[in-house]
Amino acid sequence: MKADLAENSGVRGSMVIKPYGYAIWEKIQAELDKKFKETGHQNAYFPLFVPKSLFEAEEKNAEGFAKECAVVTHYRLKTDPNNPHKLIVDPEAKLEEELIVRPTSEAIIWNTYKSWIQSYRDLPILINQWANVVRWEMRTRLFLRTSEFLWQEGHTAHATKDEAIEETEKMLEVYADVVENFMAIPVIKGFKTPTERFAGADETYCIEAMMQDGKALQAGTSHFLGQNFAKAFDVKFTNREGKQEFAWATSWGVSTRLMGALIMTHSDDFGLVLPPKLAPIQVVIVPIFKGEEQLAEISVVANDIFDKLKAKGISVKYDDRTEYKPGWKFAEYELKGVPLRIAMGARDLENNTVEIARRDNLTKEVRSLENIEDYIEELLVTVQNDIYKKAETYRNEHITKVDSYEEFKKVLEEKGGFIAAHWDGTAEEEEQIKEETKATIRCIPLDAEEEQGVSLITGKPSNKRVLFAKAY
Amino acid sequence: MKADLAENSGVRGSMVIKPYGYAIWEKIQAELDKKFKETGHQNAYFPLFVPKSLFEAEEKNAEGFAKECAVVTHYRLKTDPNNPHKLIVDPEAKLEEELIVRPTSEAIIWNTYKSWIQSYRDLPILINQWANVVRWEMRTRLFLRTSEFLWQEGHTAHATKDEAIEETEKMLEVYADVVENFMAIPVIKGFKTPTERFAGADETYCIEAMMQDGKALQAGTSHFLGQNFAKAFDVKFTNREGKQEFAWATSWGVSTRLMGALIMTHSDDFGLVLPPKLAPIQVVIVPIFKGEEQLAEISVVANDIFDKLKAKGISVKYDDRTEYKPGWKFAEYELKGVPLRIAMGARDLENNTVEIARRDNLTKEVRSLENIEDYIEELLVTVQNDIYKKAETYRNEHITKVDSYEEFKKVLEEKGGFIAAHWDGTAEEEEQIKEETKATIRCIPLDAEEEQGVSLITGKPSNKRVLFAKAY
């Protein structure tokens, strides 16, 4: 909130994403959208409203999502006959069938795909949608859990199971790539347990990140939906052998929740720390001056640096406002996470130097103006990498192997983070651990090593460790 | 629908925008977004839901918009106790205050601006939002009038009246520029009459386009809102003189309705005609071959052309599918409005030529391969201009000056189009003409010439002509 990214709105559980926050979201969007298109997907748009009956078609989905949702029951207001300044719901304008504001769009989309898919020639369908969705959350928190949020949802249809699984895995890789290399947030790729799986999915893949308070955050999911939705909405096609078959499905999504991951992975006590690739302003130039004459002299050099950086495609701002002091500006840009600050005063002018401050590690250096634009360009790359490495180090230091339930509880309490432990594979053990410790199985890592062990509570044999954590 | 742009959905009044249609919308969006940013605006996001009471604050706005709208009254479904396969609205989950799905966002945004604006230093606020909105329409039509549609809505706040009016006019110019120079649709800029004005606006500016069936279409509006919303939501600021003042407002929007304008302005009996700047595929290359060997030979040359066009940033597709005949492909790309088609057969291969067909005027020519990429690049510019000129000629031929009500009715009936006539300036005459002829005043053109005349029905003096038309 202090960095001006978002604020709570007058509508319970809904946030306002402010321009600075939205500019970061737009950068995340643009990068994802580019990757989606590179992997053959097209954007489309499906209705906001889903007739209630469509949720009844896929029962697991209904169980999971359709219950805590916004329900449209009427389509008109009228002036209150007792008070001309008040509006009331017009009881005559009651819908025959209630409409649900989409919590996710599998139902409406598969109901549509029914008429698009007749033959294997119509497959695959590789569609993504950028949209708002609503889930009626009781406890909300900016970016992390809001009743309305923005996201993208991919919905694909395939002729074979293998192709659908390949798609599910491909999109998980796209997510991991963008979140790690663009947002500088290291993630662990894994499977969800059946308990934590998306309702209606045969397999849910996820990327899990570790926040600085030791809590995990699910940053994205990719679902192999099997033929569940095809069966619910009767989406059959004639395969190459001329036989009728149900289509195979995937869905995958990331949301404005990524903004929460960004904030909680990199920030420090001075405010936001933005990886250069995501920063709306990558470099800010602040003049330190006494009087207008000195400002004019500094501005000549500052504008030259500005132009050179701009020519390199670097997003740069020259803040020569006179109503704010340099110290105030320094604090402001630190709060907003601007990766590099160039300060220039009278002494710098004499010496042909500038002071460069890095937001990520708070170091400063005085540097000659010579080839300053090349230096800044390289430094932005270094900062991007260092921010990632710092987060990765923290994350790696917060994966603890434990072999007893006692140790599990101790680590969870004292250190937090991911706990790699053996699990007997049952929902019962998972549930008991959750109830007793609030930790859940975040994922079964895709690259989990084969290792013999016994599970935490029941002591049954297990051949790999899963990752537990408390989570957002 | 045949060009695969959109289709009706299972939800009354809501459409599905299909990938090909959405790709065109994305191009319109990108161009508008670029211009918004160039003129100093930033994007943000405000809640989908507006508490009912906020609509009561600005009564004119409520009169105009809040009545025919989707009303959320509950936040939960539950399993029907009498039928485990059915969901019913949980009566215990009734909202204390109903939420309206935004028909437009002035109310929620000005309720938010209240806390953002304290001093003239906080102004101007120049914000745009890309969003979905819902208006409960009884008669819907793809792209033109749908209950849910996609749009952008600019909402700005200013310290002075002049500045707000300047903003209103600037955004009208941005709209006219994009619609004319990018979408190749000529528009007339004007004011709305008080009757046709946006509820809550002091002045509504609009751009009006003429469709090929002689009906007008409002393509965009820009509103000077005066201090109406500031007063309704108590948004005051301390001005330069230290006095409290209400902020001045504008709002402006265009929507997926522009897709309707695009279709109805340029299409012919063979399908869509797309201006090159908007076309997802600008050039399609179709091989005409017998047997795989010939296809391989043609493909060598075709791929070379493909690469050269691509290198120029032209969006090109090589359709070498063997399961469809060339004739089928020709019809398909005509239907989809692809601006240029390059066909290549055995004779072309011998002669080092191709056949180039223009979608807009259906002409063909045989052309040497030499510098073909330069020729195509120039031809795309020519096509863009010619499509505009054709639409402009049609539009100009469909502006008829009339000086009597008899003539008015005759032209309206026999020819349609805009009718330039004198009006007495009253809502009564406007209303009578609307009732008797279904024609409305589309706008009072900004550039209307001073001209003395008498109005159609009452015969009162008038000093300029306004434009009447039947409209979508």
XYZ file of C-alpha atoms in Angstrom, chain A residues 7 9-11 14-20 22-23 26 33 37 42-53 55-56 59 62-63 66-79 84-89 95 98-102 108 111-112 115-116 121 127 130 132 134 136 138 148 150 323-324, chain B residues 7 9-11 14-20 22-23 26 33 37 42-53 55-56 59 62-63 66-79 84-89 95 98-102 108 111-112 115-116 121 127 130 132 134 136 138 148 150 323-324:
150
model
C -5.564 -0.376 -1.936
C -11.859 -0.624 -2.142
C -15.269 0.273 -0.807
C -16.425 -3.132 -2.066
C -12.229 -6.199 -3.913
C -9.100 -4.153 -4.445
C -8.209 -1.145 -6.532
C -5.029 -1.773 -8.496
C -3.377 1.634 -8.698
C -1.402 2.827 -11.729
C 2.019 1.869 -10.360
C -1.019 -2.012 -12.710
C 2.069 -1.013 -14.693
C 0.999 -5.138 -17.419
C 1.174 -13.274 -23.399
C 1.607 -16.922 -28.391
C -4.584 -17.571 -29.170
C -6.593 -15.263 -26.943
C -10.387 -15.250 -26.887
C -13.123 -14.048 -24.577
C -15.963 -15.965 -22.941
C -18.900 -14.655 -20.887
C -18.524 -13.366 -17.332
C -21.757 -15.057 -16.309
C -22.231 -18.803 -16.075
C -25.779 -20.180 -15.817
C -26.112 -22.119 -12.583
C -27.031 -25.342 -14.395
C -22.018 -25.878 -12.727
C -24.246 -28.821 -11.993
C -20.079 -32.126 -9.967
C -19.236 -27.479 -8.513
C -18.126 -28.873 -5.187
C -19.329 -22.863 -7.535
C -20.467 -22.602 -3.965
C -18.715 -19.530 -2.619
C -19.544 -17.220 -5.464
C -21.404 -14.090 -6.482
C -24.935 -14.906 -7.637
C -26.881 -12.621 -9.969
C -30.581 -13.101 -9.320
C -32.143 -9.922 -10.783
C -31.613 -7.679 -13.779
C -33.161 -4.405 -12.758
C -33.322 -1.792 -10.010
C -36.159 0.643 -9.602
C -36.784 3.772 -7.613
C -37.337 8.780 -4.613
C -33.620 8.977 -3.651
C -33.333 5.243 -3.071
C -33.017 2.351 -5.481
C -34.434 -1.076 -4.761
C -34.230 -4.385 -6.568
C -34.019 -14.193 -13.550
C -29.498 -17.526 -11.596
C -26.196 -16.501 -13.150
C -22.908 -17.117 -11.380
C -20.071 -14.633 -11.821
C -17.320 -16.919 -13.123
C -18.806 -22.070 -19.850
C -20.136 -25.879 -22.998
C -18.949 -23.744 -25.950
C -20.076 -27.027 -30.915
C -16.489 -26.352 -32.008
C -9.113 -31.990 -37.419
C -7.022 -20.822 -26.180
C -7.365 -12.660 -19.825
C -11.521 -11.052 -14.042
C -14.772 -13.741 -8.495
C -16.320 -15.156 -2.411
C -14.119 -14.550 3.729
C -12.292 -10.335 -7.484
C -7.390 -10.607 -12.557
C 9.238 21.105 -4.268
C 10.773 17.903 -2.865
C -20.829 -16.209 -31.717
C -23.160 -17.844 -26.105
C -25.355 -19.968 -23.911
C -25.754 -16.905 -21.677
C -23.449 -12.400 -23.918
C -21.161 -13.266 -26.785
C -18.086 -15.413 -27.199
C -15.334 -13.475 -28.956
C -13.486 -16.124 -30.949
C -9.735 -16.062 -31.532
C -9.881 -14.401 -34.951
C -10.203 -11.240 -30.514
C -6.968 -10.865 -32.491
C -6.248 -6.821 -29.539
C -3.446 1.986 -25.444
C -0.027 6.463 -22.869
C -1.932 5.357 -16.992
C -3.942 2.170 -16.686
C -5.453 0.987 -13.416
C -8.169 -1.406 -12.293
C -11.268 -0.783 -10.178
C -13.798 -3.293 -8.807
C -16.355 -5.068 -10.992
C -19.009 -4.658 -8.314
C -20.521 -1.351 -7.289
C -22.535 -1.193 -4.051
C -26.073 -0.089 -4.835
C -25.823 2.987 -2.605
C -25.516 4.703 -7.637
C -27.889 6.630 -5.456
C -29.038 10.600 -9.384
C -28.577 6.234 -11.658
C -31.487 7.240 -13.873
C -28.053 1.698 -12.929
C -31.529 0.449 -13.586
C -31.110 -2.154 -16.301
C -28.263 -4.031 -14.743
C -27.143 -7.320 -13.249
C -27.740 -7.412 -9.504
C -25.767 -9.689 -7.186
C -27.894 -10.483 -4.149
C -26.270 -13.636 -2.734
C -22.782 -14.988 -2.273
C -23.276 -18.726 -1.990
C -24.928 -21.738 -3.605
C -25.640 -24.956 -1.782
C -26.667 -28.450 -2.731
C -27.985 -33.876 -4.572
C -27.331 -33.110 -8.275
C -28.852 -29.650 -8.079
C -27.512 -26.395 -6.717
C -29.724 -23.761 -5.156
C -29.068 -20.257 -3.883
C -25.873 -9.708 0.961
C -26.843 -5.587 -3.212
C -23.907 -5.257 -5.602
C -24.360 -4.020 -9.146
C -22.142 -5.398 -11.886
C -20.626 -2.169 -13.264
C -16.901 3.471 -7.957
C -15.825 7.214 -4.649
C -12.154 6.143 -4.758
C -9.253 9.800 -0.901
C -6.719 10.470 -3.670
C -0.852 18.980 -6.567
C -6.465 7.074 -15.597
C -9.659 -1.869 -19.732
C -15.824 -5.728 -19.028
C -22.716 -5.251 -18.191
C -29.043 -5.564 -19.325
C -33.357 -6.640 -24.129
C -21.624 -7.876 -21.457
C -15.394 -5.182 -23.368
C -6.514 -31.322 -47.664
C -8.123 -28.129 -49.037
